[in-house]
Amino acid sequence: MLKKIDIIKREMLEGKSYAVVAAELDMPRQTIVTITRQKQQIMRQSTKNDDG
């Protein structure tokens, strides 16, 4: 699962749409959306923590 998340992250950075990524990974589009949103929240939280 973690490998898929890395792939999703890379594909999204390349500017691919959720639908394209979902089709390539054979996953539901909603799953991709959820994973990317969670990733963004985690990244935001980690930057908040870095600021002190």
Short mmCIF file of N, CA and C in Angstrom, two decimals:
data_model
loop_
_atom_site.label_atom_id
_atom_site.label_comp_id
_atom_site.label_asym_id
_atom_site.label_seq_id
_atom_site.Cartn_x
_atom_site.Cartn_y
_atom_site.Cartn_z
N MET A 1 0.84 -1.20 0.00
CA MET A 1 0.00 0.00 0.00
C MET A 1 0.87 1.25 0.00
N LEU A 2 1.95 1.23 0.77
CA LEU A 2 2.81 2.40 0.86
C LEU A 2 3.45 2.71 -0.49
N LYS A 3 3.82 1.68 -1.23
CA LYS A 3 4.39 1.89 -2.56
C LYS A 3 3.38 2.60 -3.44
N LYS A 4 2.12 2.20 -3.34
CA LYS A 4 1.08 2.83 -4.15
C LYS A 4 0.96 4.30 -3.79
N ILE A 5 1.06 4.61 -2.51
CA ILE A 5 0.97 6.01 -2.07
C ILE A 5 2.11 6.82 -2.67
N ASP A 6 3.30 6.25 -2.68
CA ASP A 6 4.44 6.94 -3.29
C ASP A 6 4.20 7.18 -4.77
N ILE A 7 3.65 6.18 -5.45
CA ILE A 7 3.35 6.32 -6.87
C ILE A 7 2.32 7.42 -7.06
N ILE A 8 1.28 7.41 -6.24
CA ILE A 8 0.23 8.43 -6.33
C ILE A 8 0.85 9.81 -6.17
N LYS A 9 1.70 9.96 -5.16
CA LYS A 9 2.33 11.24 -4.89
C LYS A 9 3.10 11.72 -6.12
N ARG A 10 3.88 10.82 -6.71
CA ARG A 10 4.69 11.17 -7.87
C ARG A 10 3.79 11.56 -9.05
N GLU A 11 2.74 10.76 -9.28
CA GLU A 11 1.86 11.02 -10.41
C GLU A 11 1.13 12.35 -10.24
N MET A 12 0.72 12.66 -9.01
CA MET A 12 0.01 13.90 -8.78
C MET A 12 0.95 15.09 -9.00
N LEU A 13 2.21 14.93 -8.62
CA LEU A 13 3.18 16.00 -8.84
C LEU A 13 3.37 16.25 -10.33
N GLU A 14 3.21 15.20 -11.13
CA GLU A 14 3.33 15.35 -12.58
C GLU A 14 2.09 15.99 -13.18
N GLY A 15 1.09 16.23 -12.35
CA GLY A 15 -0.10 16.94 -12.81
C GLY A 15 -1.18 16.05 -13.40
N LYS A 16 -1.10 14.76 -13.14
CA LYS A 16 -2.13 13.86 -13.66
C LYS A 16 -3.40 14.00 -12.83
N SER A 17 -4.53 13.74 -13.47
CA SER A 17 -5.80 13.85 -12.76
C SER A 17 -6.04 12.62 -11.90
N TYR A 18 -6.95 12.76 -10.94
CA TYR A 18 -7.29 11.64 -10.06
C TYR A 18 -7.75 10.43 -10.88
N ALA A 19 -8.56 10.69 -11.90
CA ALA A 19 -9.12 9.60 -12.71
C ALA A 19 -8.02 8.81 -13.41
N VAL A 20 -7.03 9.52 -13.96
CA VAL A 20 -5.93 8.86 -14.67
C VAL A 20 -5.13 8.00 -13.71
N VAL A 21 -4.78 8.56 -12.56
CA VAL A 21 -4.00 7.82 -11.56
C VAL A 21 -4.79 6.60 -11.08
N ALA A 22 -6.07 6.79 -10.83
CA ALA A 22 -6.92 5.69 -10.36
C ALA A 22 -6.96 4.56 -11.39
N ALA A 23 -7.07 4.92 -12.66
CA ALA A 23 -7.12 3.91 -13.72
C ALA A 23 -5.79 3.16 -13.80
N GLU A 24 -4.69 3.88 -13.70
CA GLU A 24 -3.37 3.24 -13.80
C GLU A 24 -3.13 2.27 -12.64
N LEU A 25 -3.58 2.64 -11.45
CA LEU A 25 -3.34 1.81 -10.28
C LEU A 25 -4.48 0.84 -10.00
N ASP A 26 -5.54 0.91 -10.81
CA ASP A 26 -6.71 0.05 -10.63
C ASP A 26 -7.28 0.22 -9.23
N MET A 27 -7.44 1.48 -8.83
CA MET A 27 -8.04 1.80 -7.53
C MET A 27 -9.20 2.75 -7.76
N PRO A 28 -10.17 2.77 -6.84
CA PRO A 28 -11.26 3.73 -6.97
C PRO A 28 -10.74 5.16 -6.90
N ARG A 29 -11.33 6.04 -7.70
CA ARG A 29 -10.91 7.44 -7.73
C ARG A 29 -11.01 8.07 -6.34
N GLN A 30 -12.08 7.74 -5.61
CA GLN A 30 -12.28 8.33 -4.29
C GLN A 30 -11.14 7.97 -3.34
N THR A 31 -10.61 6.77 -3.48
CA THR A 31 -9.49 6.35 -2.64
C THR A 31 -8.28 7.23 -2.89
N ILE A 32 -8.02 7.53 -4.16
CA ILE A 32 -6.89 8.39 -4.52
C ILE A 32 -7.08 9.78 -3.91
N VAL A 33 -8.29 10.30 -4.03
CA VAL A 33 -8.59 11.63 -3.48
C VAL A 33 -8.34 11.64 -1.98
N THR A 34 -8.85 10.62 -1.29
CA THR A 34 -8.70 10.53 0.16
C THR A 34 -7.23 10.46 0.56
N ILE A 35 -6.47 9.61 -0.12
CA ILE A 35 -5.06 9.44 0.21
C ILE A 35 -4.30 10.75 0.02
N THR A 36 -4.55 11.44 -1.09
CA THR A 36 -3.81 12.68 -1.34
C THR A 36 -4.19 13.74 -0.33
N ARG A 37 -5.46 13.79 0.06
CA ARG A 37 -5.87 14.77 1.08
C ARG A 37 -5.19 14.48 2.41
N GLN A 38 -5.14 13.20 2.80
CA GLN A 38 -4.47 12.83 4.05
C GLN A 38 -3.00 13.20 3.99
N LYS A 39 -2.36 12.96 2.85
CA LYS A 39 -0.95 13.30 2.68
C LYS A 39 -0.74 14.79 2.88
N GLN A 40 -1.61 15.60 2.29
CA GLN A 40 -1.48 17.05 2.40
C GLN A 40 -1.62 17.49 3.85
N GLN A 41 -2.56 16.89 4.57
CA GLN A 41 -2.75 17.25 5.98
C GLN A 41 -1.52 16.87 6.79
N ILE A 42 -0.98 15.69 6.54
CA ILE A 42 0.21 15.24 7.27
C ILE A 42 1.37 16.19 6.99
N MET A 43 1.54 16.58 5.75
CA MET A 43 2.64 17.48 5.39
C MET A 43 2.46 18.84 6.06
N ARG A 44 1.21 19.33 6.11
CA ARG A 44 0.95 20.61 6.78
C ARG A 44 1.28 20.51 8.26
N GLN A 45 0.87 19.42 8.89
CA GLN A 45 1.13 19.24 10.32
C GLN A 45 2.62 19.20 10.61
N SER A 46 3.37 18.53 9.76
CA SER A 46 4.81 18.41 10.00
C SER A 46 5.49 19.76 9.84
N THR A 47 5.00 20.60 8.93
CA THR A 47 5.62 21.92 8.79
C THR A 47 5.26 22.80 9.99
N LYS A 48 4.05 22.64 10.50
CA LYS A 48 3.67 23.39 11.71
C LYS A 48 4.60 23.02 12.86
N ASN A 49 4.85 21.72 13.02
CA ASN A 49 5.70 21.26 14.11
C ASN A 49 7.13 21.77 13.96
N ASP A 50 7.61 21.90 12.74
CA ASP A 50 8.97 22.38 12.51
C ASP A 50 9.14 23.83 12.96
N ASP A 51 8.07 24.61 12.84
CA ASP A 51 8.14 26.03 13.21
C ASP A 51 8.30 26.20 14.71
N GLY A 52 7.86 25.22 15.48
CA GLY A 52 7.99 25.30 16.93
C GLY A 52 6.74 25.85 17.49
#
